[in-house]
Structure formats: C-alpha cells, structure tokens
PDB file of N, CA and C in Angstrom:
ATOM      1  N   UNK W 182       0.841  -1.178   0.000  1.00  0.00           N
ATOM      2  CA  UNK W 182       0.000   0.000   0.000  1.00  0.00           C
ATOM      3  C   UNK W 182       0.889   1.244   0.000  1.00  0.00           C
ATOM      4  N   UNK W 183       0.442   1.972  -0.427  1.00  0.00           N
ATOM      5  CA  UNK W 183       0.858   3.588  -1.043  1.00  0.00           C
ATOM      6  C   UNK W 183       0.847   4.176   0.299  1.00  0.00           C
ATOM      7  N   UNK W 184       2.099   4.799   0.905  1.00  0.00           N
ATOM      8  CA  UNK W 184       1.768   6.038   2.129  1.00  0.00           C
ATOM      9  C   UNK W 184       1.212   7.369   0.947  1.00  0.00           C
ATOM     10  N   UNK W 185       0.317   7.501   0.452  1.00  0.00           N
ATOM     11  CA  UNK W 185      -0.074   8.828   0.042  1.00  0.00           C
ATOM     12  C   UNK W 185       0.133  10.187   0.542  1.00  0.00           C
ATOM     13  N   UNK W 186       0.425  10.209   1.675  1.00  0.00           N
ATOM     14  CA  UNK W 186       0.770  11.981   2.344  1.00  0.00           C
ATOM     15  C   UNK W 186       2.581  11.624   1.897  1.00  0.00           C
ATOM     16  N   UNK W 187       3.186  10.594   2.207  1.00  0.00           N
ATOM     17  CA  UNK W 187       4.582  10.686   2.116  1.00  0.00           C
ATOM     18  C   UNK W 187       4.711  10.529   0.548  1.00  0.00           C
ATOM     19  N   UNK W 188       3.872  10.445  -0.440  1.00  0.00           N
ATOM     20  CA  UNK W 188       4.234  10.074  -1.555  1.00  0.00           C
ATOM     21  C   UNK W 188       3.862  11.619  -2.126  1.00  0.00           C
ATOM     22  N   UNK W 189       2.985  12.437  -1.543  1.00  0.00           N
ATOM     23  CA  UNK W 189       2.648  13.476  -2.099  1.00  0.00           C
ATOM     24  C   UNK W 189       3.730  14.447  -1.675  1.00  0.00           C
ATOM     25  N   UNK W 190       4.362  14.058  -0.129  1.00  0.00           N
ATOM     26  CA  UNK W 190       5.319  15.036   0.018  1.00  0.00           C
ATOM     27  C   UNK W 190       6.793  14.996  -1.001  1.00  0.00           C
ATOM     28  N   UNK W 191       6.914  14.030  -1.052  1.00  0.00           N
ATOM     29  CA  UNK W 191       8.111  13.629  -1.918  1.00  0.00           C
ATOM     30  C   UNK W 191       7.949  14.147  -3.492  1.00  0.00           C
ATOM     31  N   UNK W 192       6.416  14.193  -4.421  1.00  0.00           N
ATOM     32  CA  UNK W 192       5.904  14.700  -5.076  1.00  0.00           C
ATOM     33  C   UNK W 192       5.740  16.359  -5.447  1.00  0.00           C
ATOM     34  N   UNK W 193       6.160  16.670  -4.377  1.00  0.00           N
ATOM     35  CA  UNK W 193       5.978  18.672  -3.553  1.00  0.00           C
ATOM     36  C   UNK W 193       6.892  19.388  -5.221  1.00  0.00           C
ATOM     37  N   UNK W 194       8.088  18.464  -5.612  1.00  0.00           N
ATOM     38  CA  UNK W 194       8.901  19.389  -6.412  1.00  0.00           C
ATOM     39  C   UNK W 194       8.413  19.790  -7.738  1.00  0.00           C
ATOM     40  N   UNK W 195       9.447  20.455  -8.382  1.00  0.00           N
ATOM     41  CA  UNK W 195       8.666  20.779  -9.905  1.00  0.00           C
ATOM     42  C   UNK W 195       7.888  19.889 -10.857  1.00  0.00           C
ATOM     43  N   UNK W 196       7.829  18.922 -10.664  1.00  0.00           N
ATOM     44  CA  UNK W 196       7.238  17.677 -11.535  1.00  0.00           C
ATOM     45  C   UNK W 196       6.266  16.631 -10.823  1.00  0.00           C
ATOM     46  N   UNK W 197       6.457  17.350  -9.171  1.00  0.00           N
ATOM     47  CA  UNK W 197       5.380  16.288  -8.756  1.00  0.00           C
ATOM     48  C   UNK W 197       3.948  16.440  -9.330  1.00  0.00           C
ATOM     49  N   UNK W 198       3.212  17.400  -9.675  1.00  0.00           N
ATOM     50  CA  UNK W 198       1.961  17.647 -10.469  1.00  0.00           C
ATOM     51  C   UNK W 198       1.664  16.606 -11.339  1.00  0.00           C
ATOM     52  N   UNK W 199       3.226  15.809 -12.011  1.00  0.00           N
ATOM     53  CA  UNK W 199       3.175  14.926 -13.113  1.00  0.00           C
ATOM     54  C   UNK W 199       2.977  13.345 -12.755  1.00  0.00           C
ATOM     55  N   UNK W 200       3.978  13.672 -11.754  1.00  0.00           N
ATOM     56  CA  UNK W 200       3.834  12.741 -11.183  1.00  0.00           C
ATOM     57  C   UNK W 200       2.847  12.139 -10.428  1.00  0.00           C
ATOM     58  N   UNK W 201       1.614  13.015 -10.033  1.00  0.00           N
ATOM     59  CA  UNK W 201       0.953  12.275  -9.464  1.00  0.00           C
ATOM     60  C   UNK W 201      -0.196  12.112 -10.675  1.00  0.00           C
ATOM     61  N   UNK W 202      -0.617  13.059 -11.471  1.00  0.00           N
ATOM     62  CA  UNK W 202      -1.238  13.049 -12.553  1.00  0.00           C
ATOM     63  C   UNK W 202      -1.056  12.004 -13.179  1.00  0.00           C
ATOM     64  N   UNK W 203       0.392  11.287 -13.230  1.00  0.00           N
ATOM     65  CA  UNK W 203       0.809   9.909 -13.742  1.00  0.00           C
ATOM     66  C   UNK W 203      -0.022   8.841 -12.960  1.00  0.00           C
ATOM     67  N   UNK W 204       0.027   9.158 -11.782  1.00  0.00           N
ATOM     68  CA  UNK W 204      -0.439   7.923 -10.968  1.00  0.00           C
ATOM     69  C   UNK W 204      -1.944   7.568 -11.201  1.00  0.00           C
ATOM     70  N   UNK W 205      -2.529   8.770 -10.565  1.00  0.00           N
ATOM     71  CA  UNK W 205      -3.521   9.081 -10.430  1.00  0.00           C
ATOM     72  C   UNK W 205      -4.390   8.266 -11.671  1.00  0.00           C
ATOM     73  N   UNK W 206      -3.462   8.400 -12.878  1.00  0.00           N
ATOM     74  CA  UNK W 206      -4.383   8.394 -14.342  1.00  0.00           C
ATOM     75  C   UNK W 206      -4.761   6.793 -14.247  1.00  0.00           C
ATOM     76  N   UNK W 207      -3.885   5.956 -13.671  1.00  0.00           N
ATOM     77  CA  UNK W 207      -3.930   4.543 -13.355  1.00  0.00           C
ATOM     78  C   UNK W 207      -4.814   3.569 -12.306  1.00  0.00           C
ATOM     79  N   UNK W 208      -4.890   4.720 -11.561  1.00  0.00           N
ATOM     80  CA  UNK W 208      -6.188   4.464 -10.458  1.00  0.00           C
ATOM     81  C   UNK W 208      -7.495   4.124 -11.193  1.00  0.00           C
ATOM     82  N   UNK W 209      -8.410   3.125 -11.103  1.00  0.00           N
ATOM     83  CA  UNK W 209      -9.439   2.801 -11.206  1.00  0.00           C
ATOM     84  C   UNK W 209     -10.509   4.453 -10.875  1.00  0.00           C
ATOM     85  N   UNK W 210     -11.418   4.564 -11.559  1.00  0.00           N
ATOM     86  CA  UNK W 210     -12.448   5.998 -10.702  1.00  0.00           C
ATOM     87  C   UNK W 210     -13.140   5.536  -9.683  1.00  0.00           C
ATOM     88  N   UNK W 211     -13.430   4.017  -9.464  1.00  0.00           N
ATOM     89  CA  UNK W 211     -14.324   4.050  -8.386  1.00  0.00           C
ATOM     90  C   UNK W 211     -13.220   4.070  -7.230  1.00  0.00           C
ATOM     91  N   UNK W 212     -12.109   3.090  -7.502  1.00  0.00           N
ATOM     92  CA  UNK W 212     -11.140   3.452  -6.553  1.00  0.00           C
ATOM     93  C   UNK W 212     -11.086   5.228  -6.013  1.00  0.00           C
ATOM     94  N   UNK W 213     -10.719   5.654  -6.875  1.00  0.00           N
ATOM     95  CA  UNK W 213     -10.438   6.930  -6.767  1.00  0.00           C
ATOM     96  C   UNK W 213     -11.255   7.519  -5.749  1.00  0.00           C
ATOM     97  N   UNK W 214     -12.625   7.189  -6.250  1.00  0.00           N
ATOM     98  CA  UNK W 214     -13.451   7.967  -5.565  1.00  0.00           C
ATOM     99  C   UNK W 214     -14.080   7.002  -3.994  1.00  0.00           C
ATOM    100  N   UNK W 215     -13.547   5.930  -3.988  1.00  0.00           N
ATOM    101  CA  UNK W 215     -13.831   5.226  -2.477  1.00  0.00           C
ATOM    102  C   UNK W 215     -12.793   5.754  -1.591  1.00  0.00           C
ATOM    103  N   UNK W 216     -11.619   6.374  -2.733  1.00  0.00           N
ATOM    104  CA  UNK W 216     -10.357   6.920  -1.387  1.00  0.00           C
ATOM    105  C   UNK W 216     -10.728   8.283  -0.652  1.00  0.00           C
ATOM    106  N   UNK W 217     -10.987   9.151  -2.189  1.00  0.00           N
ATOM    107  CA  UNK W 217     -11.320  10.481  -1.738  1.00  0.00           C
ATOM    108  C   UNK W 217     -12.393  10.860  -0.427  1.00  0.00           C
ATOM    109  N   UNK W 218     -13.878   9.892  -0.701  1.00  0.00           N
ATOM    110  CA  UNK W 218     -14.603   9.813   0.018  1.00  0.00           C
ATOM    111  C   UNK W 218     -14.004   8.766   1.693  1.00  0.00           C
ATOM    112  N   UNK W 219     -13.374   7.980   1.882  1.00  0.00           N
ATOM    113  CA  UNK W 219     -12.727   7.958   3.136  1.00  0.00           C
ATOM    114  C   UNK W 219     -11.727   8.947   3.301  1.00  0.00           C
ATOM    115  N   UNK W 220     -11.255   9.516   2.759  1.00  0.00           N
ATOM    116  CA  UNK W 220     -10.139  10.537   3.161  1.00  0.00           C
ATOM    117  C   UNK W 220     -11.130  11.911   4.142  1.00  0.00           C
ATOM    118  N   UNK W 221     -12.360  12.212   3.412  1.00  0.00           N
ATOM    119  CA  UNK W 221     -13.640  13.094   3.568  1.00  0.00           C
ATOM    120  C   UNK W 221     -14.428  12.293   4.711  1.00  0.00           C
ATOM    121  N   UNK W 222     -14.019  11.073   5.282  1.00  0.00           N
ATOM    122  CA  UNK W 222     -15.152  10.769   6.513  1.00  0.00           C
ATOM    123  C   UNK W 222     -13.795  10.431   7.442  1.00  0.00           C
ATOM    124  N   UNK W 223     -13.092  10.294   7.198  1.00  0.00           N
ATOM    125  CA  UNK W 223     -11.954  10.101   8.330  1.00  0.00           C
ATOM    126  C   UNK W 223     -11.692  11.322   9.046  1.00  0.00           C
ATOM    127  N   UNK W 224     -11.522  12.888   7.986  1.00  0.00           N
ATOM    128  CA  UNK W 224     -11.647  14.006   8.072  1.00  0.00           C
ATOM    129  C   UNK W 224     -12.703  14.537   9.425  1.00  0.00           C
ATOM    130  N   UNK W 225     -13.555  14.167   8.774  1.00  0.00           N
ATOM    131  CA  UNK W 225     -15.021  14.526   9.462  1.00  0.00           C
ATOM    132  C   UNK W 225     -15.162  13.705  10.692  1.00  0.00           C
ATOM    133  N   UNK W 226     -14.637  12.545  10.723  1.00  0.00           N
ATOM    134  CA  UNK W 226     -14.755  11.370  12.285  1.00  0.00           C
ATOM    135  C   UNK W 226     -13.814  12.130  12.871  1.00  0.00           C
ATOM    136  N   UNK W 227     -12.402  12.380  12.536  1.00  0.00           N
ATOM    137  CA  UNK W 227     -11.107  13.480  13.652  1.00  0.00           C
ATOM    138  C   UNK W 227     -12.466  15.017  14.302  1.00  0.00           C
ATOM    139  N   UNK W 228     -12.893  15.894  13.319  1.00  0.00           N
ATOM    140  CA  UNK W 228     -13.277  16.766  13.648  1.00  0.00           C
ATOM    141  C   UNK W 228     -14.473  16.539  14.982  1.00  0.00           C
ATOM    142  N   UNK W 229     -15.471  15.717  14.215  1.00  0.00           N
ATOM    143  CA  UNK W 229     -16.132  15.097  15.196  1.00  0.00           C
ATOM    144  C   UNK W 229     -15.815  14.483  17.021  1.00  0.00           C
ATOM    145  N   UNK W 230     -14.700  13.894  16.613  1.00  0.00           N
ATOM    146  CA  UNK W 230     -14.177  13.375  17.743  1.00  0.00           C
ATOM    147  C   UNK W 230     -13.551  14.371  18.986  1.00  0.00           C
ATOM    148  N   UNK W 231     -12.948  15.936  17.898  1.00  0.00           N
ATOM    149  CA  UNK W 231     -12.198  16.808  18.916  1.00  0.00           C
ATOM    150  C   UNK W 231     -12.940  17.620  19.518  1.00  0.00           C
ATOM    151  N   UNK W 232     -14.245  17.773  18.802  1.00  0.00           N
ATOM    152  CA  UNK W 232     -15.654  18.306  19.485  1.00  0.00           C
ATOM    153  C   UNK W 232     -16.255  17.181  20.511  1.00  0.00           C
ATOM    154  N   UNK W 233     -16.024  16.156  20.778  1.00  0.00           N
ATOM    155  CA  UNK W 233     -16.876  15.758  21.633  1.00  0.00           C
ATOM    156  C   UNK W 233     -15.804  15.580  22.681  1.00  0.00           C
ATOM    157  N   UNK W 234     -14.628  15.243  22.502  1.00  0.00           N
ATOM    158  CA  UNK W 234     -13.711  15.983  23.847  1.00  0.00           C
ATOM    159  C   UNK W 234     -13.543  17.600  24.221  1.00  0.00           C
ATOM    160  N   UNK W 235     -13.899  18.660  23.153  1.00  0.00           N
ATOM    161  CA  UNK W 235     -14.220  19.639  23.376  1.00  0.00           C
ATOM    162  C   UNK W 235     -15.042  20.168  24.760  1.00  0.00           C
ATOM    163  N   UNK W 236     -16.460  18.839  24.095  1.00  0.00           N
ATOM    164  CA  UNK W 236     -17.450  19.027  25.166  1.00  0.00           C
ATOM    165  C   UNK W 236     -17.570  18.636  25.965  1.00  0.00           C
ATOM    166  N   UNK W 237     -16.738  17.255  26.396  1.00  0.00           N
ATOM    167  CA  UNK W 237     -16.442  16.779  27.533  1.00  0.00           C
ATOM    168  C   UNK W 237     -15.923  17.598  28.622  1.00  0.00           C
ATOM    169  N   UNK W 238     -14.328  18.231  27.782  1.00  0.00           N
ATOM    170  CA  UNK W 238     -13.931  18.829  28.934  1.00  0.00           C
ATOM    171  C   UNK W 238     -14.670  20.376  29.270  1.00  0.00           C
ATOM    172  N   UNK W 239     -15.090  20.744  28.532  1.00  0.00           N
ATOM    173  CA  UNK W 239     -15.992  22.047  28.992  1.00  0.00           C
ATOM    174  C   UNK W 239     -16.849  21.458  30.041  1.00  0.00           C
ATOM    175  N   UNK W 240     -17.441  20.274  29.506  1.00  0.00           N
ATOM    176  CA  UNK W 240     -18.674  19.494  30.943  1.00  0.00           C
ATOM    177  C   UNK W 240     -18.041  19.706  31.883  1.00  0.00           C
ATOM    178  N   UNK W 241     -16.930  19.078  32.126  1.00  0.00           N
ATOM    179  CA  UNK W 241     -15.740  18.811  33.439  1.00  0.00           C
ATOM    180  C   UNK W 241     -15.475  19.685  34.414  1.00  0.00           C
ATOM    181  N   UNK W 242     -15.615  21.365  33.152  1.00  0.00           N
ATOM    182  CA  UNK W 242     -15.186  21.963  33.791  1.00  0.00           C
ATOM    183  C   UNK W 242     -16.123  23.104  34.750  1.00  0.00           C
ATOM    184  N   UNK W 243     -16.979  22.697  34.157  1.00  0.00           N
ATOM    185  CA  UNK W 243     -18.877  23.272  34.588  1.00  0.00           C
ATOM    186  C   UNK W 243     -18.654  22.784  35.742  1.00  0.00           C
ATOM    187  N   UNK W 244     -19.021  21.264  36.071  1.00  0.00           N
ATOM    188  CA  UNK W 244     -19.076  20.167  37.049  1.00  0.00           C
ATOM    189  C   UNK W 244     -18.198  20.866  38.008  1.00  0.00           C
ATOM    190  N   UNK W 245     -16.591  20.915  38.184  1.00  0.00           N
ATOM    191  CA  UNK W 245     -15.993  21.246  39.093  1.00  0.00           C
ATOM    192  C   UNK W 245     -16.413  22.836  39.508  1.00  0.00           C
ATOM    193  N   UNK W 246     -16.539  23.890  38.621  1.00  0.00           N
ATOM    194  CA  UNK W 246     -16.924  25.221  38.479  1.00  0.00           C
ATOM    195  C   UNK W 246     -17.960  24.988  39.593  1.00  0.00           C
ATOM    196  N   UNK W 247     -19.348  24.115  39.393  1.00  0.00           N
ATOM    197  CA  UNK W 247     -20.685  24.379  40.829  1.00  0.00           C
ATOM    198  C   UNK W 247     -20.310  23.570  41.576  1.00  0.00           C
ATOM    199  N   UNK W 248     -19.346  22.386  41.896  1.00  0.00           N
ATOM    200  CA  UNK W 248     -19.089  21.587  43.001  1.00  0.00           C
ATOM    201  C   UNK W 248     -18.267  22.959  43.961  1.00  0.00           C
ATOM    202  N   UNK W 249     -17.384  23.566  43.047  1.00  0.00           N
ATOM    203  CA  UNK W 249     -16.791  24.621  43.953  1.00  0.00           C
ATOM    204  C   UNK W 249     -17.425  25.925  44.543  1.00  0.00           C
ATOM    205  N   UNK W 250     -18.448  25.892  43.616  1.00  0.00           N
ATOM    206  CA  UNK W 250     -19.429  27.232  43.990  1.00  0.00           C
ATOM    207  C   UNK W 250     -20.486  26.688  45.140  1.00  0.00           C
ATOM    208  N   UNK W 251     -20.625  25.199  45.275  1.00  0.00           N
ATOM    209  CA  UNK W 251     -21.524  24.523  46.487  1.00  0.00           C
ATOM    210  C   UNK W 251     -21.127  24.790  47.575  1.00  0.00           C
ATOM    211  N   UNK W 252     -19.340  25.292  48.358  1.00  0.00           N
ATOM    212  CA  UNK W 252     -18.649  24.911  48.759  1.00  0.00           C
ATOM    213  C   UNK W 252     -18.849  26.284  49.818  1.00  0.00           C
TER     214      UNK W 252
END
C-alpha cells in the first residue's frame, strides 16, 4: 500500500503535479473515488471526535466550576 501523504510530500517538487497526474491516471475511478470519500469521513470522524472531547472537557469543567461554587 501507497503512504499517500509521504508520496505526495516527496511529489511537492517541480514535476510532482506529473507525477501524481501519472499515478492518479492509473487508479481505477471508483477506486479513486472510495479513497477520496474515506479521506472526507476520516476528516469529518477526527473533527467530530475533537468536538466531543471539546465538550467533555468544557462538561468537566462546569461540574468542578458548581461543586466549587456549592462549597
């Protein structure tokens, strides 16, 4: 399997455009498009995930905030 972020970084120079345009052209489209679309929900599961520790620790910090205001 392809590291794709390390293949794109290595790709960064004057010809990587070609190079991946090369690749790319060889990829199947449904492939293509089953990667793009997990690349777009993996995306969205990280974002998801840093919001619900977001809201955790904001909860946490409510919780201790009136345990201390009980006090």
């Amino acid at each position: 399997m392809i590291d794709i972020e390390h293949f794109l970084n290595v790709c960064a120079g004057p010809e990587g455009l070609e190079c991946i345009d090369a690749l790319w052209s060889h990829i199947p489209e449904e492939t293509r498009e089953r990667w793009l679309t997990r690349q777009i929900l993996e995306r969205r599961l990280a974002e998801a995930e840093a919001e619900v520790k977001r809201v955790r620790r904001e909860a946490d910090e409510r919780q201790i905030h009136m345990e201390l205001s009980r006090r």
